[in-house]
Structures are given as structure tokens and as C-alpha cells.
CSV table of C-alpha atoms in Angstrom, one decimal:
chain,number,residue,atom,x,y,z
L,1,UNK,CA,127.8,84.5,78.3
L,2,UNK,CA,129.3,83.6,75.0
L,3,UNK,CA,127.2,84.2,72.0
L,4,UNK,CA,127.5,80.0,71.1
L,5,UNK,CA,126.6,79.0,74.5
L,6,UNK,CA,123.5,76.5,74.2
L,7,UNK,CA,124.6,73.9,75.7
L,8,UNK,CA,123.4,72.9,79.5
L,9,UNK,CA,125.6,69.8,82.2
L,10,UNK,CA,122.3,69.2,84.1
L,11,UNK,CA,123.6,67.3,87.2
L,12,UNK,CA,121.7,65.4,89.9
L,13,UNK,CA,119.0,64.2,88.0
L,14,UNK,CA,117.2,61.8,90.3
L,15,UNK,CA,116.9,58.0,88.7
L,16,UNK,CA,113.2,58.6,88.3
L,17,UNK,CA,113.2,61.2,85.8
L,18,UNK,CA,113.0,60.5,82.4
L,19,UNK,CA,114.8,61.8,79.3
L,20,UNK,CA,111.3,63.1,78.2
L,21,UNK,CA,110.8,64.4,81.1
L,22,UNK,CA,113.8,66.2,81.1
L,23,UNK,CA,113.0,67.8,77.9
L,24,UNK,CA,109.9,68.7,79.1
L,25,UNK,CA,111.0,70.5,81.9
L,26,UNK,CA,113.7,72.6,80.1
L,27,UNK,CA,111.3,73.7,77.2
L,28,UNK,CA,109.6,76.1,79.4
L,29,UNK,CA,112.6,78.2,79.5
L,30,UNK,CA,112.5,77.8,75.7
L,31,UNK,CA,113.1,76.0,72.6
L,32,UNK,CA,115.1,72.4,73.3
L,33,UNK,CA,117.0,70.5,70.7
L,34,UNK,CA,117.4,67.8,72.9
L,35,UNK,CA,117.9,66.0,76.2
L,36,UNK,CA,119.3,63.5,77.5
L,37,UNK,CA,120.3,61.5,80.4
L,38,UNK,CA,123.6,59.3,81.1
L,39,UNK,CA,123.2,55.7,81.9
L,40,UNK,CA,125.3,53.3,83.3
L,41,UNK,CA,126.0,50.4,80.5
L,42,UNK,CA,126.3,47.3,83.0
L,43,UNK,CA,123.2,48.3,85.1
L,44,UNK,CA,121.1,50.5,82.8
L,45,UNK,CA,120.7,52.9,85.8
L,46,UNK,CA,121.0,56.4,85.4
L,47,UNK,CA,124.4,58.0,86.3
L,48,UNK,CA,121.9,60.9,87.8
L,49,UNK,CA,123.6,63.9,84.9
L,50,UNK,CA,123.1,64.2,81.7
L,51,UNK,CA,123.1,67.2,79.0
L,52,UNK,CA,120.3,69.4,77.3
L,53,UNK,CA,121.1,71.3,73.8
L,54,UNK,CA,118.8,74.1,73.3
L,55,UNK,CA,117.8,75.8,69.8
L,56,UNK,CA,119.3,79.4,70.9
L,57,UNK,CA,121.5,81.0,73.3
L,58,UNK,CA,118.1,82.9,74.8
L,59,UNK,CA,116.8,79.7,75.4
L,60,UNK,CA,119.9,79.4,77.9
L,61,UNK,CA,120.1,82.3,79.2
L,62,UNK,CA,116.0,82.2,80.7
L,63,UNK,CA,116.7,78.9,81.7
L,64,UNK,CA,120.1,80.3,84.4
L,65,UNK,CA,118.3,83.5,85.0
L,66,UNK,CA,115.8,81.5,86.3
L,67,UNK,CA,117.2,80.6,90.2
L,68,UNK,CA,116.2,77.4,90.9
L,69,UNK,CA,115.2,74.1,89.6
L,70,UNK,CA,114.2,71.0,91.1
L,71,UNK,CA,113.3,68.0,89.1
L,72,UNK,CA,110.8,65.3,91.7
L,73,UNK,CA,112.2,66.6,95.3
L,74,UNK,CA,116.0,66.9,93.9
L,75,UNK,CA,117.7,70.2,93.3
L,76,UNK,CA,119.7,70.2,89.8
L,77,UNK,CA,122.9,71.6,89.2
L,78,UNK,CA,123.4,73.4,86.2
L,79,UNK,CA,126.9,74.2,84.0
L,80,UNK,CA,127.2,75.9,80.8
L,81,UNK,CA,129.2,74.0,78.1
L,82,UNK,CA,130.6,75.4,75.3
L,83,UNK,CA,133.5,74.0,72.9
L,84,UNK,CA,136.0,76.2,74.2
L,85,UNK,CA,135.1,76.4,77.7
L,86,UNK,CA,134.0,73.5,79.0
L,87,UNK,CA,133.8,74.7,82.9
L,88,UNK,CA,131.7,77.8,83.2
L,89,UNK,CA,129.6,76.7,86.0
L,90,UNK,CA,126.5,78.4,87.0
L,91,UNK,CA,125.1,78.3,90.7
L,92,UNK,CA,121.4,78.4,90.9
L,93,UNK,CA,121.9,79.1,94.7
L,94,UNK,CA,121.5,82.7,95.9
């Protein structure tokens, strides 16, 4: 994992959850920097993805070691981004 990887694509995010809650969820795997979910502009509704920065590249690494997470009933899909590599995906299935 590259050493300036703290960056986390966090997709199917059911509608219900909050950006709050999103951080919320992520900070037990360690210091977040932020969190937040992509809406729609016309309908306000969330898109169901959206992106959480952590403080540290340990912070990361707990949260992918860790093999699954499910945000109310829905089962997220994780990627890594980083500014070179922007497709490093990482499957929480085993």
C-alpha cells in the first residue's frame, strides 16, 4: 500500500446514512479527517458513494484489514485512492 494512501471511494452507501454517520463509522478504524457523501444536485438524493480522508495511512490500512463492512443492511465497497493511482480497488469479500 503506498505510504500516501489515506484516502478511501466508499461505494454503496444506502440513502439513509448520513455524512456523520459515515464518519462515525470509519473512526473506529482510526483517526478521520473527513467524510462525505455525493448527492445528486437536481434531487438532493444521495448518489449512494462518497469518499472518506483519514489522518494517517494506519488509519487505512485497519480500516481494509478489517473484512467486512456494512453500513444499515447494505454491504460497502471499498477503493483506495491516491493521486497517482486512482484504481487500486480493495475487495472486502473473502
Amino acid at each position: 500500500m503506498s505510504g500516501n494512501l489515506r484516502r478511501l471511494f466508499v461505494g454503496n452507501i444506502p440513502w439513509t446514512v448520513s455524512q456523520f454517520e459515515l464518519k462515525q463509522y470509519f473512526a473506529k478504524f482510526g483517526p478521520v479527517r473527513s467524510a462525505s457523501i455525493i448527492f445528486d444536485d437536481k434531487t438532493g438524493i444521495s448518489k449512494g458513494y462518497g469518499f472518506v480522508s483519514f489522518a494517517n495511512r494506519d488509519a487505512l490500512s485497519s480500516t481494509v484489514n478489517h473484512s467486512d463492512h456494512e453500513l444499515d443492511g447494505a454491504k460497502l465497497n471499498l477503493q483506495a485512492v491516491s493521486p497517482k493511482q486512482r484504481n487500486t480497488r480493495i475487495d472486502t469479500d473473502e
